[in-house]
PDB file of C-alpha atoms in Angstrom:
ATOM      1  CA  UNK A   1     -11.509   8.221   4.034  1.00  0.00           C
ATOM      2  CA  UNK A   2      -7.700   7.231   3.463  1.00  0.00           C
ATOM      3  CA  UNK A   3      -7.503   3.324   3.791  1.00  0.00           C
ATOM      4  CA  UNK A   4      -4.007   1.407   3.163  1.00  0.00           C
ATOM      5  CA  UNK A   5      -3.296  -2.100   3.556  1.00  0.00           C
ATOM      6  CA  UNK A   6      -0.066  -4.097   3.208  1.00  0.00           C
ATOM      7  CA  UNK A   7       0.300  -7.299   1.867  1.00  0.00           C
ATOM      8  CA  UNK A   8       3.628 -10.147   0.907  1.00  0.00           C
ATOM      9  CA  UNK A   9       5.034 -12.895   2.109  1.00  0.00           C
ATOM     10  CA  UNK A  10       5.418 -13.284   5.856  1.00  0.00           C
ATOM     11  CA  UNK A  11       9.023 -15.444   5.337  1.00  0.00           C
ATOM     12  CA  UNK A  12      11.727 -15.257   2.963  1.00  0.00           C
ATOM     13  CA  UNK A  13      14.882 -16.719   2.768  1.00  0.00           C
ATOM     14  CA  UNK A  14      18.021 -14.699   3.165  1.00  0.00           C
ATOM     15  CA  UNK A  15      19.236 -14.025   0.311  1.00  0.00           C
ATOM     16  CA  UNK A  16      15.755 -13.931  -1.829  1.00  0.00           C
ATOM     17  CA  UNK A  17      13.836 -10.688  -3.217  1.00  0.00           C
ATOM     18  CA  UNK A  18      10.731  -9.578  -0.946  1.00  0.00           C
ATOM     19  CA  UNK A  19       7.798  -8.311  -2.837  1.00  0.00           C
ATOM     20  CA  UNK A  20       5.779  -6.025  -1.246  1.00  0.00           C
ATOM     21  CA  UNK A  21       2.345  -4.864  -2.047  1.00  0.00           C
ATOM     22  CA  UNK A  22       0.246  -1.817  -0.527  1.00  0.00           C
ATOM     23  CA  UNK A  23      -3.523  -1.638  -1.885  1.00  0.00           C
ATOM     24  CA  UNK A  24      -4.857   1.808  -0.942  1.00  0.00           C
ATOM     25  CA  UNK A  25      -8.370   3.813  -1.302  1.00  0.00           C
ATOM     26  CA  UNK A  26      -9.342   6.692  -1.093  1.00  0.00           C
ATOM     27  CA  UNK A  27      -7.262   9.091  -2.923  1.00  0.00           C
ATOM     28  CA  UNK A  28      -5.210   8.944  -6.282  1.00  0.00           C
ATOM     29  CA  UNK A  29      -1.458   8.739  -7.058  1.00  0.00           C
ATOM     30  CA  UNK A  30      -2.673  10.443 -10.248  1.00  0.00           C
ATOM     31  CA  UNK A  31      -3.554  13.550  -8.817  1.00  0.00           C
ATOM     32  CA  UNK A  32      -0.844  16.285  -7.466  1.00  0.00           C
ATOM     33  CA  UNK A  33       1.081  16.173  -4.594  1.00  0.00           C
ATOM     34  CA  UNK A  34      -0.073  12.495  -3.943  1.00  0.00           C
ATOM     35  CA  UNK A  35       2.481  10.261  -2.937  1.00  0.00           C
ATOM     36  CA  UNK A  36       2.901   6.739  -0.700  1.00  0.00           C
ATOM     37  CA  UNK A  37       5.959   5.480   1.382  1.00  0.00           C
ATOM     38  CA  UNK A  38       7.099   2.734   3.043  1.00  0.00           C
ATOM     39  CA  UNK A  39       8.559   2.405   6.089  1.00  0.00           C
ATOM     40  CA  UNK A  40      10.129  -0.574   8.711  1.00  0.00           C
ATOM     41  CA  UNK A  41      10.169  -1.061  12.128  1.00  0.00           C
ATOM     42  CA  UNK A  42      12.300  -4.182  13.436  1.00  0.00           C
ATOM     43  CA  UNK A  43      11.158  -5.747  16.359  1.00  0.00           C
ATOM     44  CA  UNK A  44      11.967  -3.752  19.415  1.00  0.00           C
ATOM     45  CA  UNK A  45      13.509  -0.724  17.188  1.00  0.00           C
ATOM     46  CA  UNK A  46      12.729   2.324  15.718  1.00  0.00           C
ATOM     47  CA  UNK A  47      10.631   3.102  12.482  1.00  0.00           C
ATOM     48  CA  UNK A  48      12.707   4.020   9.536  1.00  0.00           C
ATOM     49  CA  UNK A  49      11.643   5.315   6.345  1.00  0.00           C
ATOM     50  CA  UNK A  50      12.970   3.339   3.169  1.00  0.00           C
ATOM     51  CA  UNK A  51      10.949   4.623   0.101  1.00  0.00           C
ATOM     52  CA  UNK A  52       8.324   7.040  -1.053  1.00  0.00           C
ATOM     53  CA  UNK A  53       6.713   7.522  -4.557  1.00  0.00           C
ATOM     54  CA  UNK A  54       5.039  10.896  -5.799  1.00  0.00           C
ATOM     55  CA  UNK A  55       2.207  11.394  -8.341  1.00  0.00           C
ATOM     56  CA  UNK A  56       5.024  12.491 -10.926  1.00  0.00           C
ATOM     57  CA  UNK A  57       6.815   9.246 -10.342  1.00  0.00           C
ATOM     58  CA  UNK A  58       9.613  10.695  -8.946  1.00  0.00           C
ATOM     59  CA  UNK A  59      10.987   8.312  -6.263  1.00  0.00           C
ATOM     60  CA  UNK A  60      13.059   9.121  -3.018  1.00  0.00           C
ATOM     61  CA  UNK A  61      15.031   5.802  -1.562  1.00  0.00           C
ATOM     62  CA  UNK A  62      16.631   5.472   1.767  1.00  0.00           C
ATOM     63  CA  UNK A  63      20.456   6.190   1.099  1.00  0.00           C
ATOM     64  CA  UNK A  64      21.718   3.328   3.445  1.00  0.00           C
ATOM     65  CA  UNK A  65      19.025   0.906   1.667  1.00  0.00           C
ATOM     66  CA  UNK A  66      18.432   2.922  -1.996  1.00  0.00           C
ATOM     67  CA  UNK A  67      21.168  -0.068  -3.919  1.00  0.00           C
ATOM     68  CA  UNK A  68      18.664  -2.821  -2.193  1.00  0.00           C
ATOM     69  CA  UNK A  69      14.991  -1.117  -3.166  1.00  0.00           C
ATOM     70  CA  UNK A  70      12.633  -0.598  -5.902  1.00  0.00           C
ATOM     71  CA  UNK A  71       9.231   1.147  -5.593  1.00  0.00           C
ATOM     72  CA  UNK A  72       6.699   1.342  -8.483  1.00  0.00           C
ATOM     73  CA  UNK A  73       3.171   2.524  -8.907  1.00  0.00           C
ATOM     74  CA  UNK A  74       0.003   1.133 -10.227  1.00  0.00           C
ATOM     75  CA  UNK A  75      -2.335   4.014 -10.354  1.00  0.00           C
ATOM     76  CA  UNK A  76      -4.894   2.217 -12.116  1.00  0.00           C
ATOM     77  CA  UNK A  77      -5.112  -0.643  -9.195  1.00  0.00           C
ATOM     78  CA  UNK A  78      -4.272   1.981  -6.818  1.00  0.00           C
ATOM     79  CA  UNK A  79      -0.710   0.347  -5.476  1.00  0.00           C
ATOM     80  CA  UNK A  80       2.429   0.627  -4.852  1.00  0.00           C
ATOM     81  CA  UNK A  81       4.950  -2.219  -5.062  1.00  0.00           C
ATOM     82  CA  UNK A  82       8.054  -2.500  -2.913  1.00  0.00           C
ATOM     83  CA  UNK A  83      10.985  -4.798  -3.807  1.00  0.00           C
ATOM     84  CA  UNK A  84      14.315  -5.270  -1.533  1.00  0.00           C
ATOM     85  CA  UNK A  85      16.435  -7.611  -3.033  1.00  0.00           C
ATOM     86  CA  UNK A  86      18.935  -9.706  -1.172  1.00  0.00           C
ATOM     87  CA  UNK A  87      17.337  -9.850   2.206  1.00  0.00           C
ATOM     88  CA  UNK A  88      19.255 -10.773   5.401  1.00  0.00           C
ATOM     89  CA  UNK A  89      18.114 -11.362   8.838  1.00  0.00           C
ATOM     90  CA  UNK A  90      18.391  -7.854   9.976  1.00  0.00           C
ATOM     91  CA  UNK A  91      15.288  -6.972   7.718  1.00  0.00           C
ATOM     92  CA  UNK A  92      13.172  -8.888   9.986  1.00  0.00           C
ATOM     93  CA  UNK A  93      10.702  -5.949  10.989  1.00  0.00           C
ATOM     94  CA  UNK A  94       7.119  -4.630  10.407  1.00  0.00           C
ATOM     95  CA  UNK A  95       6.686  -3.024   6.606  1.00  0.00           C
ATOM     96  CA  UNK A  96       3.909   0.039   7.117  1.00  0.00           C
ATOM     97  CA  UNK A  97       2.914   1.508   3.897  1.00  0.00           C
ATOM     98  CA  UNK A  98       1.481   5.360   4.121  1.00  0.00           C
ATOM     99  CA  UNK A  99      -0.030   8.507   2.789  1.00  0.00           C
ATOM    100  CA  UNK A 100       2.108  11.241   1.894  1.00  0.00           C
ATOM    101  CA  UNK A 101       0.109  14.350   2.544  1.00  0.00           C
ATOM    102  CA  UNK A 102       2.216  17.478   1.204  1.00  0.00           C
ATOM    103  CA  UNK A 103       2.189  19.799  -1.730  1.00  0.00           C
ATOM    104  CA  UNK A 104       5.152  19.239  -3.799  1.00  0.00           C
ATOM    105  CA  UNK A 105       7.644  16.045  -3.973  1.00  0.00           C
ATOM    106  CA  UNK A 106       9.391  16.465  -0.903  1.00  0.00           C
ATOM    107  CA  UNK A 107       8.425  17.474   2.141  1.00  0.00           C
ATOM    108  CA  UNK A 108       5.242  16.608   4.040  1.00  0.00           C
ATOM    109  CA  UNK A 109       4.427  13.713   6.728  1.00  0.00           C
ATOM    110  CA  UNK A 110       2.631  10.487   6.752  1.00  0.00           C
ATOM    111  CA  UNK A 111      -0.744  10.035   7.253  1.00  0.00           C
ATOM    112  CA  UNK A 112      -2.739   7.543   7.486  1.00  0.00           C
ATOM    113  CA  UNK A 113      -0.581   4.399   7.688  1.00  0.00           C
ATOM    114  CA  UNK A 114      -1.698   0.706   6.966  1.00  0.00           C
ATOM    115  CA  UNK A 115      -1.817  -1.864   9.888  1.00  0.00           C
ATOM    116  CA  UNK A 116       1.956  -3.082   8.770  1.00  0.00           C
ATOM    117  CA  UNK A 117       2.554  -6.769   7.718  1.00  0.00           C
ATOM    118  CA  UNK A 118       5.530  -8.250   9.546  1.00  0.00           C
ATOM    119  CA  UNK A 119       8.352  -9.762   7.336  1.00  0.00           C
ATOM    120  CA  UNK A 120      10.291 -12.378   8.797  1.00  0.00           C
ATOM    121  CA  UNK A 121      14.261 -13.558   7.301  1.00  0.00           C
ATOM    122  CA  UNK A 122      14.928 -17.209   7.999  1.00  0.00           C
ATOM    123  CA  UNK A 123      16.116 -19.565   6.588  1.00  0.00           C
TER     124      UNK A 123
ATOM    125  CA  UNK B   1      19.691   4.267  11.718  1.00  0.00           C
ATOM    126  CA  UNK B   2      17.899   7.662  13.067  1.00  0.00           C
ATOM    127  CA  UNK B   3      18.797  10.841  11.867  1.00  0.00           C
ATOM    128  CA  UNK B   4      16.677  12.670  14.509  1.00  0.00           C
ATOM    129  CA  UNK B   5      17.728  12.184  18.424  1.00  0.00           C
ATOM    130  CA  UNK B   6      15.339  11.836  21.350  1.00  0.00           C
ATOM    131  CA  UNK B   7      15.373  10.562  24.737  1.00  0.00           C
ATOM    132  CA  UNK B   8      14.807   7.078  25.288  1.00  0.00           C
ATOM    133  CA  UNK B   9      12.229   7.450  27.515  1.00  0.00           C
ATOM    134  CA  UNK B  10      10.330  10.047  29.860  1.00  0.00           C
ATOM    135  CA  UNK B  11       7.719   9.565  32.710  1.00  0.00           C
ATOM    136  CA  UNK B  12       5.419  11.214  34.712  1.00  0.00           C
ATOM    137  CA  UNK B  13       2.291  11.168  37.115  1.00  0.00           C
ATOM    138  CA  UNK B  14      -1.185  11.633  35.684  1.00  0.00           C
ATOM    139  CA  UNK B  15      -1.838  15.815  35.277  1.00  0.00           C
ATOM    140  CA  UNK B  16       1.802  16.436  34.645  1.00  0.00           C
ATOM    141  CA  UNK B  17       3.160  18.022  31.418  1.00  0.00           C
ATOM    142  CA  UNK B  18       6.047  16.460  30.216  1.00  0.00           C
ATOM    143  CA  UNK B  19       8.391  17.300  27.032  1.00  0.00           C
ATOM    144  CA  UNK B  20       9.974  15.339  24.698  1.00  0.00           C
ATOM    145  CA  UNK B  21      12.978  16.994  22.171  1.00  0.00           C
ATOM    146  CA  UNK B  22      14.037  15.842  19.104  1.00  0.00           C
ATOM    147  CA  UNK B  23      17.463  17.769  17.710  1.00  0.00           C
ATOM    148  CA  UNK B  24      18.235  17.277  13.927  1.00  0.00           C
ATOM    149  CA  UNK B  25      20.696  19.090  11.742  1.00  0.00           C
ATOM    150  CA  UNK B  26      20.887  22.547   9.502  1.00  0.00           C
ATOM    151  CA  UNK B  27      19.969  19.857   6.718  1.00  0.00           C
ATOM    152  CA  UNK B  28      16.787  18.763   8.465  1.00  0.00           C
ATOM    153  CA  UNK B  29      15.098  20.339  11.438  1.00  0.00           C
ATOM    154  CA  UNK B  30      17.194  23.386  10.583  1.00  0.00           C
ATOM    155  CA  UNK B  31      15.502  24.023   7.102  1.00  0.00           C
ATOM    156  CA  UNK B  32      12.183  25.050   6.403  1.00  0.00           C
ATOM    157  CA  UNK B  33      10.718  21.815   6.333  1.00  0.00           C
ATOM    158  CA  UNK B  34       7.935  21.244   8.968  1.00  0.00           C
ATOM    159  CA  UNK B  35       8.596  18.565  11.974  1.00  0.00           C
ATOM    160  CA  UNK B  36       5.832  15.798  12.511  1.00  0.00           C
ATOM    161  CA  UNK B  37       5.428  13.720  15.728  1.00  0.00           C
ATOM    162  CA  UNK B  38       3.727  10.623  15.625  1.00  0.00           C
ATOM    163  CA  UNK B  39       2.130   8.605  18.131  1.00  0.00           C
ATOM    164  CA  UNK B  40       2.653   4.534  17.964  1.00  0.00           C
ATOM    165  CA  UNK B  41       0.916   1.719  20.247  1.00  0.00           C
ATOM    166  CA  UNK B  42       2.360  -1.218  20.150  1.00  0.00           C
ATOM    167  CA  UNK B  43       0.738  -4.082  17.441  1.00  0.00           C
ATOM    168  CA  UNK B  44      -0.969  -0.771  15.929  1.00  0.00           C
ATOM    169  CA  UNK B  45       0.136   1.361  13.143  1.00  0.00           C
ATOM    170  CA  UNK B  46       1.597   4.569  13.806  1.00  0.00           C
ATOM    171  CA  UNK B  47      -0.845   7.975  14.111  1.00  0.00           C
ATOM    172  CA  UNK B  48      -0.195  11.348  13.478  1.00  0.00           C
ATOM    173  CA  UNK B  49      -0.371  13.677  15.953  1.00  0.00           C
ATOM    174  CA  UNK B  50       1.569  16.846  15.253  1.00  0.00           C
ATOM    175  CA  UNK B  51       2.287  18.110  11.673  1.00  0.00           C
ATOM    176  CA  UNK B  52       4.059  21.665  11.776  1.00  0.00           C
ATOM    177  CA  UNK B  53       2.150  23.471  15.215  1.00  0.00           C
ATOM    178  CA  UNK B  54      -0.990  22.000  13.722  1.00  0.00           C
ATOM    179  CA  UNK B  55      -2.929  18.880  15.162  1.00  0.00           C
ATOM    180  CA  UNK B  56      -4.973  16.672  12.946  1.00  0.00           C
ATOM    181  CA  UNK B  57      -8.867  16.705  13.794  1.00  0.00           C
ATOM    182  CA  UNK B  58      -9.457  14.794  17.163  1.00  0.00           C
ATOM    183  CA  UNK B  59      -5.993  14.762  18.762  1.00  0.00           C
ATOM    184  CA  UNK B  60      -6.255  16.467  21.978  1.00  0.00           C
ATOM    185  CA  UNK B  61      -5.190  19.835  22.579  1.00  0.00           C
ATOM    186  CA  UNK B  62      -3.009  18.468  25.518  1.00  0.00           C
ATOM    187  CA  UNK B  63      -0.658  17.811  22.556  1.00  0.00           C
ATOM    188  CA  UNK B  64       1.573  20.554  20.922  1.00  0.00           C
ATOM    189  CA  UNK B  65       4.312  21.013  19.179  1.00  0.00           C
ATOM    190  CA  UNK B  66       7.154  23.460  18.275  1.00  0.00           C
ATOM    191  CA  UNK B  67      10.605  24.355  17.327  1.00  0.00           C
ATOM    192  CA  UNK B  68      13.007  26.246  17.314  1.00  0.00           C
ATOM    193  CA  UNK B  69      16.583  25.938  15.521  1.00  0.00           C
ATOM    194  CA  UNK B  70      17.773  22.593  14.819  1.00  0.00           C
ATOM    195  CA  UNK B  71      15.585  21.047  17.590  1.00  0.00           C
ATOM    196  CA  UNK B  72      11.673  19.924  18.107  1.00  0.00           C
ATOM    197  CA  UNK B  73       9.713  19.700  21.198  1.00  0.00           C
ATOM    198  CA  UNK B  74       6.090  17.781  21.612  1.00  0.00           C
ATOM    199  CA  UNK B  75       4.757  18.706  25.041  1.00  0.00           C
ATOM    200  CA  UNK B  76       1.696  16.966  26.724  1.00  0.00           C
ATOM    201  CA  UNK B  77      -0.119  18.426  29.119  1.00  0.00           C
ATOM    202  CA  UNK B  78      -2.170  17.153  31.456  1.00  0.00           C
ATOM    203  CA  UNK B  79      -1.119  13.531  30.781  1.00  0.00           C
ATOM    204  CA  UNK B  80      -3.546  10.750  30.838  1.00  0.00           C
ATOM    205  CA  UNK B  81      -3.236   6.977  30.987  1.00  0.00           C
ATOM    206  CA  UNK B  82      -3.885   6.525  27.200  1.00  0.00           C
ATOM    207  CA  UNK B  83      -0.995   8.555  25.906  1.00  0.00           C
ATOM    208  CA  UNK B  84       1.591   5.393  27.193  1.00  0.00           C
ATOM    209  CA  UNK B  85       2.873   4.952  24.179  1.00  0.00           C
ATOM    210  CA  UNK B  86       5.624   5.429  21.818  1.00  0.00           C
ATOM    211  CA  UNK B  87       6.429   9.009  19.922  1.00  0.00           C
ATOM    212  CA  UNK B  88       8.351   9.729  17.189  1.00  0.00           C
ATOM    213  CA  UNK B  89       9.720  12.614  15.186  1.00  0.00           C
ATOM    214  CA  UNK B  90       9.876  13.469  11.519  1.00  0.00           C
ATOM    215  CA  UNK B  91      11.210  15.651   9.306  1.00  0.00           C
ATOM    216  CA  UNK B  92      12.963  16.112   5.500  1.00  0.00           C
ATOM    217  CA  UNK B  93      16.405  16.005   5.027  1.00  0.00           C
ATOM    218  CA  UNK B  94      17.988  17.706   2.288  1.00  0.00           C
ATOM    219  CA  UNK B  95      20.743  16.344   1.984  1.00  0.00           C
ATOM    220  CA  UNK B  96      19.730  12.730   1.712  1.00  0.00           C
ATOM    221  CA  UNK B  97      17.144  14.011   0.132  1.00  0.00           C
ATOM    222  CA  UNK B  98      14.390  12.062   1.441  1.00  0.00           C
ATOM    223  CA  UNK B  99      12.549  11.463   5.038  1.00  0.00           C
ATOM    224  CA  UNK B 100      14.104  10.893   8.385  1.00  0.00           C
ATOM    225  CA  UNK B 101      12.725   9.557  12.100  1.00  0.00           C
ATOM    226  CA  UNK B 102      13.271  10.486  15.631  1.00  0.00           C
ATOM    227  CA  UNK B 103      15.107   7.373  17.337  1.00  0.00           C
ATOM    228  CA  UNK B 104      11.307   7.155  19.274  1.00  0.00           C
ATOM    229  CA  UNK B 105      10.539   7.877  22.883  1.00  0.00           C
ATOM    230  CA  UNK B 106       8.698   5.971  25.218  1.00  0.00           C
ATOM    231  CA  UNK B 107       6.602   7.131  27.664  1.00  0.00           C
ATOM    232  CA  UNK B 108       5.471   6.106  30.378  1.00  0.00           C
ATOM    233  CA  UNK B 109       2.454   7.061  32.882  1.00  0.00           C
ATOM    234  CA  UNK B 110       3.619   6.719  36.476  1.00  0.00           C
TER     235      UNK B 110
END
């Protein structure tokens, strides 16, 4: 069974880095086709997809975002780190980490996601 | 901001089928790349429920999927109660190289 589950600060300030953790089980980013993304959902919006990171360690950013993000992997700990630097209000949403499921690095769908942690800009 | 268009919204009375379509692009929908669908209650994390014309174990068979073109349909038949909720569509794009949403539909059990 595929478990995921985010974890970070709940505020930031605009203008600071968010630091985003996802601590999964039940498979490894070691072996191929394995891969983990992150995706947003403001309140009241639609999700949209910002990273994803493959067993290879190739990485795929959002284009509108990709200047803004950093995703890494720890396959020994089993995570995956998300940073967006520079955070504004707008960014206020719910951060879901997932399971890639496909064969290759692209392609494929998410599945299962975490329970999201939501991320809230103030100041 | 969504790649992949649907409809806001779309309703019916318990036993209906209803539709909902998601059109994309040649770079997206249009390639070879499979469309997902994804079902979402709210304060829950999202759930697969379509990948290609395949459904994960234990998702109804009132659920399918197709497409055809540059555009994706889920249909529901038979709708219940339970499937008020919020759907979403998913696909590759090769051009931005990387993964792209439906703008979600809501729907809603008269």
């Amino acid at each position: 069974q595929i478990t995921l589950k985010e974890s970070g600060p709940t505020l930031v300030k605009p203008t600071q880095t968010l630091t985003l953790t996802c601590t999964f089980s039940g498979f490894s980013l070691s072996t191929s086709g394995a891969g983990v993304g992150w995706i947003r959902q403001p309140p009241g919006k639609a999700v949209e997809w910002l990273a994803v990171i493959y067993w290879n360690d190739n990485k795929r950013y959002s284009p509108s975002l990709k200047s803004r993000l950093t995703i890494t992997k720890d396959t020994s700990k089993n995570q995956v780190v998300l940073t967006m630097t520079n955070m504004d209000p707008v960014d206020t949403a719910t951060y879901f980490c997932a399971h890639r499921r496909g064969a290759t690095d692209n392609g494929g769908n998410f599945d299962p996601w975490g329970q999201g942690t939501l991320v809230t800009v103030s100041s | 901001q969504s790649v992949l268009t649907q409809p806001p919204s779309v309703s019916g009375a318990p036993g209906q089928r209803v539709t909902i379509s998601c059109t994309g692009s040649y770079s997206n929908i249009g390639t070879n790349y499979d469309v997902h669908w994804y079902q979402h209650l709210p304060g829950t994390a999202p759930k697969l429920l379509i990948y290609g014309n395949n459904r994960p174990s234990g998702v109804p068979d009132r659920f399918s999927g197709s497409k055809s073109g540059t555009s994706s349909s889920l249909a529901i038949t038979g709708l219940q109660a339970e499937d008020e909720a919020d759907y979403y569509c998913q696909c590759y794009d090769i051009s931005l190289s990387g993964y792209v949403f439906g703008t979600g539909t809501k729907v809603t059990v008269l």
